[in-house]
Structure formats: structure tokens, C-alpha cells
Amino acid sequence: MEKMKSKINLHIHSNDSLDGKENMETVLDRCEEQGLEIVSITDHNTTDAYFNLQNTKFSGKLIAGMEADAMIGTKTYDILCFDFKLEEVSSWTKDQYKTVDVRQQKIFNKLLEKCENIGIEVPNTNSYNAKTEYAHGALFRLLKETKKGNSFLNKYDIKTQGDLYRLGTMNEEFPLYIDMHLVWPGIEELREIIHKNGGKLFLAHPFRYGKKEIENILENCLPYIDGIEINNNPKTKEEIIYLYNYAKNHDLLISAGSDYHGEEDYHNKLAVEGLEEQMEQEIYSWTKNCKNLIKK
């Protein structure tokens, strides 16, 4: 039996995210072609795409959105923000997060300092361009160029740049740990600006921070969030149900998205699969009351 495809996608990236592949108009046109009715473009730490939006054939509801990095204690979390006043939040975002190249260069410089402290030489650092590559991705690439760098990655079972990012910024025992207050605000500050401007905060892809630690992760985030993203492709049915039940038991809203980055990316699906009809109806229920819409 074919899985039900949702008409909702509240986690989509345009090329205003460093890792996005398509402009906002192209993304929205694809949403129209696939019959989506309620969407949000949630670029990383920016709302610029909304201000640059030109013509699109998308006829559904477009809710103001952003995926923001924020700190809870020493850990970085991705927080989906929805239904906020665009102008006010955009102004705060530009001041807080600066531009992507400024942020990533700071991170890259700090990673190089950490490598030097533990005696790992990083080759070809001049090849790094902060406007086109994430700092952790560049370091992962460069470490793999040397025997000692490879040995370090293997020692800590780091197989991807994502592993390096999570280990490097969320584990104080890791040799390359960085206090990411260097570039990210605390969750309290993010919550204040989003709530002040009528918006809501959702924890994105909770299981990505660690399956074994999921209870602690949700408990840490619970005081600061209004909802949970229960489905972010790929997810198992068991994970979706677990997050759905957690949300119900703690009076949290739910959202769902595919984390689309473009047709050539591994996050290349706009269709969200795996939601039960009741879950979809609950998302419809809160989104129908959204006031800060780009398209109604």
C-alpha cells in the first residue's frame, strides 16, 4: 500500500541557506507541482529569502519561518520558528547571526586553534571559503588529507562532517569541543524575540541529537519550546509515534517537514510521508490560526 503523502511541509530550505540548492521561487513552484497546501521556508538563521521573493505559482499558504541555531547550556539545537512578524525578527537575526561567512570563519578559526593545541596539523587551510562551505565540513575534508588527521577521525568514529559538528559542538569531552556561544544566542534570547513577535518555537529533528539520549534531549528543551517536529525524512514509524506521544503528554504542538535542500541534495524530497491522518489534522489545526503569512 502506498504511503500517504502529506500536503504539509514546514521544513524547507532555499539557497539562502549555505547548503540549499534552489532559489525560493523554484522551491515554491515545486511545492505547487506536488500539491502541497501549507509550507514554510526555514533557512538557517536568516529570513532573507522572503524579502527577495518574486513571482511564484504557489497557491497555498506560506507561513513565515526560519531554522535558528540556539544554545541550551553547552549544546546547540536547531529550532524551527514559525508565524512571527517578519520585519522585526529579520532585523534581530541580522544583528545576532551576522552573515554566514562571518559565522563560519569564526568557527573555522577556532577549530584550527583547537587542532593546533592537540598537535594536529591541518593542511591547505587557504582552500577554505566561508561563503560556500561549512567550517566543520572543511575541517573534515582537510583532516582526511593527512594520515594523522585520518587517524584522529577514526579514533573517534567520525565518518561524516555531521559527526564532527555534533561531537565538536555538543560534547565537552571531545578534543575539538567549542563553546558555540561564539556564534549562537542562548535559547532564552531566541524565545523572547520570537514570542514577542507572535511566533512559535519547535525543536527540529529531535532524534538527530542522539537516539540513546532522546529523553534527556526533550527534557532539556521542554521549558523553551511550543512544539516538536515529529517527522523529518527519513524517520521510522516508531520514532514518529514516540515524538507524537511525547508532544501529546506535554501539551506541545507538532510539525512535520522533509528538510528539503534541493533536488540534487540527499534531502531531496518535498513530500512528507509517514504521518497518520490525525497527526496531519493537528498540524492543520494550529496552522489555520497563523497570522504572519507571506501567502494566504
Coordinates of C-alpha atoms in Angstrom, one line a residue:
M1 CA 0.0 0.0 0.0
E2 CA 1.4 3.5 -1.0
K3 CA 2.2 5.7 2.0
M4 CA 0.0 8.7 2.5
K5 CA 1.8 11.9 1.3
S6 CA 1.2 14.9 3.4
K7 CA 0.1 18.2 1.9
I8 CA 2.1 20.0 4.6
N9 CA 5.9 20.7 4.7
L10 CA 7.2 23.0 7.4
H11 CA 10.9 22.4 7.0
I12 CA 12.2 23.5 3.6
H13 CA 15.5 25.3 2.6
S14 CA 16.2 27.6 -0.3
N15 CA 19.7 28.7 -1.4
D16 CA 19.6 31.4 1.2
S17 CA 20.9 28.5 3.4
L18 CA 24.5 27.7 2.7
D19 CA 23.6 24.1 1.9
G20 CA 20.4 24.9 -0.1
K21 CA 20.4 24.4 -3.9
E22 CA 17.4 26.3 -5.3
N23 CA 16.0 29.8 -5.1
M24 CA 12.8 30.3 -3.3
E25 CA 10.7 30.7 -6.4
T26 CA 11.9 27.4 -7.7
V27 CA 11.2 25.7 -4.4
L28 CA 7.7 27.1 -4.2
D29 CA 6.9 26.1 -7.8
R30 CA 7.9 22.6 -6.9
C31 CA 5.6 22.7 -3.9
E32 CA 2.8 23.7 -6.2
E33 CA 3.6 20.9 -8.6
Q34 CA 3.4 18.3 -5.8
G35 CA 0.2 19.6 -4.4
L36 CA 1.4 21.0 -1.1
E37 CA -1.0 23.3 0.6
I38 CA 0.8 24.6 3.7
V39 CA 4.6 25.2 3.7
S40 CA 7.3 27.3 5.4
I41 CA 10.8 28.2 4.1
T42 CA 13.0 27.7 7.1
D43 CA 16.5 28.8 6.1
H44 CA 19.4 28.7 8.5
N45 CA 19.5 31.8 10.7
T46 CA 18.0 34.1 8.1
T47 CA 14.7 35.2 6.6
D48 CA 16.2 36.9 3.6
A49 CA 14.5 34.7 1.0
Y50 CA 11.1 36.1 2.0
F51 CA 12.2 39.6 1.1
N52 CA 13.6 38.5 -2.2
L53 CA 10.5 36.6 -3.2
Q54 CA 9.3 37.5 -6.7
N55 CA 6.7 35.7 -8.8
T56 CA 5.6 32.2 -7.9
K57 CA 2.7 30.0 -9.0
F58 CA 2.4 28.5 -5.5
S59 CA -1.3 28.9 -4.5
G60 CA -1.1 27.5 -0.9
K61 CA -0.4 29.0 2.5
L62 CA 3.2 30.2 3.1
I63 CA 4.0 30.7 6.8
A64 CA 6.9 32.9 7.9
G65 CA 9.7 30.6 9.1
M66 CA 13.3 30.1 10.0
E67 CA 15.6 27.4 11.4
A68 CA 17.7 29.0 14.1
D69 CA 20.7 27.7 16.0
A70 CA 20.4 28.3 19.7
M71 CA 22.2 27.2 22.8
I72 CA 20.7 25.3 25.8
G73 CA 23.6 25.1 28.3
T74 CA 26.6 23.9 26.3
K75 CA 24.6 22.2 23.5
T76 CA 23.5 23.6 20.1
Y77 CA 20.0 22.9 19.0
D78 CA 18.2 23.6 15.7
I79 CA 15.0 25.4 16.5
L80 CA 12.2 25.9 13.9
C81 CA 10.5 29.2 14.3
F82 CA 7.1 29.9 12.7
D83 CA 4.4 32.6 12.4
F84 CA 6.4 35.6 13.5
K85 CA 6.4 39.2 12.4
L86 CA 8.9 39.1 9.6
E87 CA 10.4 42.6 9.7
E88 CA 11.1 42.6 13.5
V89 CA 12.6 39.2 13.6
S90 CA 14.7 39.8 10.5
S91 CA 16.3 42.8 12.0
W92 CA 17.2 40.9 15.1
T93 CA 18.5 38.0 13.1
K94 CA 20.9 40.1 11.0
D95 CA 22.3 41.7 14.2
Q96 CA 22.6 38.4 16.1
Y97 CA 23.8 35.9 13.5
K98 CA 25.6 38.3 11.1
T99 CA 26.3 36.8 7.7
V100 CA 27.0 33.1 7.1
D101 CA 30.7 33.7 6.1
V102 CA 31.4 35.7 9.3
R103 CA 29.9 33.0 11.4
Q104 CA 31.7 30.1 9.6
Q105 CA 35.1 31.9 9.6
K106 CA 34.9 32.3 13.3
I107 CA 34.1 28.7 13.8
F108 CA 36.8 27.6 11.4
N109 CA 39.5 29.7 13.1
K110 CA 38.5 28.3 16.5
L111 CA 38.7 24.7 15.1
L112 CA 42.2 25.4 13.8
E113 CA 43.2 26.7 17.1
K114 CA 41.9 23.5 18.8
C115 CA 43.7 21.3 16.3
E116 CA 47.0 23.2 17.0
N117 CA 46.5 22.7 20.7
I118 CA 46.4 18.9 20.4
G119 CA 49.2 18.8 17.8
I120 CA 47.2 18.1 14.6
E121 CA 48.4 20.0 11.6
V122 CA 45.7 21.0 9.1
P123 CA 46.9 21.3 5.5
N124 CA 45.7 23.7 2.8
T125 CA 43.7 26.0 5.1
N126 CA 43.8 28.7 2.4
S127 CA 41.4 26.5 0.4
Y128 CA 38.6 27.2 2.8
N129 CA 35.9 29.7 1.6
A130 CA 33.5 30.6 4.4
K131 CA 30.9 31.8 1.8
T132 CA 30.5 28.4 0.2
E133 CA 31.4 25.7 2.8
Y134 CA 30.6 25.0 6.4
A135 CA 33.6 25.2 8.8
H136 CA 33.1 21.6 10.1
G137 CA 32.8 20.3 6.6
A138 CA 36.0 22.0 5.5
L139 CA 37.9 20.7 8.6
F140 CA 36.6 17.2 8.0
R141 CA 37.7 17.4 4.3
L142 CA 41.2 18.7 5.3
L143 CA 41.8 16.2 8.1
K144 CA 41.2 13.4 5.7
E145 CA 44.1 14.6 3.6
T146 CA 46.7 13.5 6.2
K147 CA 47.5 10.3 8.0
K148 CA 47.3 11.8 11.4
G149 CA 44.1 13.6 10.6
N150 CA 42.5 10.4 9.4
S151 CA 43.7 8.5 12.5
F152 CA 42.1 11.2 14.7
L153 CA 38.7 10.9 12.8
N154 CA 38.8 7.1 13.0
K155 CA 39.7 7.1 16.7
Y156 CA 36.5 9.0 17.5
D157 CA 34.5 7.1 14.9
I158 CA 33.8 10.3 12.9
K159 CA 32.5 9.3 9.5
T160 CA 30.9 12.5 8.3
Q161 CA 31.1 16.2 8.7
G162 CA 27.8 15.9 10.6
D163 CA 29.5 13.6 13.1
L164 CA 32.3 16.2 13.5
Y165 CA 29.8 19.0 14.0
R166 CA 27.7 17.2 16.7
L167 CA 30.7 15.9 18.5
G168 CA 32.7 19.1 18.2
T169 CA 30.0 21.4 19.5
M170 CA 27.9 19.2 21.8
N171 CA 30.4 17.1 23.7
E172 CA 32.7 18.8 26.2
E173 CA 34.9 15.7 26.4
F174 CA 35.7 15.9 22.7
P175 CA 39.2 17.4 21.9
L176 CA 37.8 19.8 19.4
Y177 CA 34.8 21.0 21.5
I178 CA 33.9 24.6 21.0
D179 CA 31.6 26.7 23.2
M180 CA 29.2 27.7 20.4
H181 CA 28.1 30.8 22.2
L182 CA 30.9 32.0 19.9
V183 CA 28.2 32.5 17.2
W184 CA 24.8 31.3 18.6
P185 CA 22.5 33.0 21.1
G186 CA 21.0 31.3 24.1
I187 CA 17.6 29.8 23.7
E188 CA 16.1 32.3 26.1
E189 CA 17.0 35.2 23.8
L190 CA 15.7 33.4 20.8
R191 CA 12.4 32.6 22.5
E192 CA 12.0 36.1 23.7
I193 CA 12.3 37.7 20.2
I194 CA 10.1 35.0 18.6
H195 CA 7.4 35.1 21.2
K196 CA 7.4 38.9 21.4
N197 CA 6.6 38.9 17.7
G198 CA 3.8 36.4 17.8
G199 CA 5.8 33.3 16.8
K200 CA 6.3 29.7 18.0
L201 CA 9.4 27.5 18.6
F202 CA 9.7 23.9 17.6
L203 CA 12.6 21.5 18.3
A204 CA 13.7 20.3 14.9
H205 CA 14.5 16.6 14.2
P206 CA 15.0 15.5 17.9
F207 CA 16.5 12.1 17.2
R208 CA 19.3 13.6 15.2
Y209 CA 20.9 14.7 18.5
G210 CA 21.2 11.1 19.7
K211 CA 18.7 8.2 20.0
K212 CA 20.1 7.0 23.3
E213 CA 19.8 10.5 24.9
I214 CA 16.3 11.3 23.4
E215 CA 14.6 11.6 26.8
N216 CA 17.2 14.0 28.2
I217 CA 17.2 16.0 24.9
L218 CA 13.5 16.5 25.1
E219 CA 13.6 17.3 28.8
N220 CA 16.3 19.9 28.3
C221 CA 14.3 21.6 25.5
L222 CA 10.8 21.3 27.1
P223 CA 10.9 24.6 29.0
Y224 CA 11.6 26.6 25.9
I225 CA 9.6 25.2 23.0
D226 CA 6.0 25.3 21.9
G227 CA 6.2 22.2 19.8
I228 CA 8.2 19.3 18.3
E229 CA 8.9 18.3 14.7
I230 CA 7.8 14.7 14.8
N231 CA 8.7 13.8 11.2
N232 CA 11.8 14.8 9.3
N233 CA 12.7 12.4 6.5
P234 CA 13.9 9.8 7.0
K235 CA 12.2 8.7 10.2
T236 CA 10.9 5.4 11.4
K237 CA 7.3 4.9 12.3
E238 CA 8.3 4.1 15.9
E239 CA 10.2 7.4 16.2
I240 CA 7.3 9.4 14.8
I241 CA 4.8 7.8 17.2
Y242 CA 7.3 8.3 20.1
L243 CA 7.6 12.0 19.4
Y244 CA 3.8 12.4 18.8
N245 CA 3.0 10.8 22.1
Y246 CA 5.6 12.9 23.9
A247 CA 4.0 16.1 22.4
K248 CA 0.5 15.0 23.5
N249 CA 1.7 14.2 27.0
H250 CA 3.3 17.6 27.4
D251 CA 0.8 19.8 25.7
L252 CA 3.1 20.6 22.8
L253 CA 2.2 21.3 19.2
I254 CA 3.5 19.1 16.4
S255 CA 5.0 19.9 13.0
A256 CA 6.4 17.9 10.1
G257 CA 8.8 18.5 7.3
S258 CA 11.3 16.9 4.9
D259 CA 14.3 19.2 5.4
Y260 CA 14.3 19.8 1.7
H261 CA 17.6 21.3 0.3
G262 CA 17.1 20.8 -3.4
E263 CA 16.7 18.1 -6.0
E264 CA 20.4 17.3 -6.2
D265 CA 20.8 17.1 -2.4
Y266 CA 20.3 14.0 -0.2
H267 CA 17.4 15.9 1.4
N268 CA 15.7 15.9 -2.0
K269 CA 12.0 15.1 -1.2
L270 CA 9.3 17.6 -0.8
A271 CA 6.7 15.0 0.0
V272 CA 6.4 14.2 3.7
E273 CA 5.5 10.5 4.3
G274 CA 4.6 8.6 7.5
L275 CA 2.1 11.0 9.1
E276 CA -1.2 9.5 10.3
E277 CA -4.3 11.4 9.4
Q278 CA -4.9 12.5 13.0
M279 CA -1.3 14.0 13.1
E280 CA -1.9 15.9 9.9
Q281 CA -5.2 17.3 11.2
E282 CA -3.5 18.5 14.3
I283 CA -0.9 20.4 12.3
Y284 CA -3.7 21.9 10.2
S285 CA -5.5 22.9 13.4
W286 CA -2.7 25.3 14.6
T287 CA -1.5 26.5 11.2
K288 CA -5.0 27.7 10.2
N289 CA -4.7 30.3 13.0
C290 CA -1.3 31.6 11.8
K291 CA -1.4 35.4 11.3
N292 CA 2.0 36.1 9.8
L293 CA 1.6 34.7 6.3
I294 CA 3.6 35.5 3.2
K295 CA 0.8 34.0 1.1
K296 CA -2.7 33.2 2.3

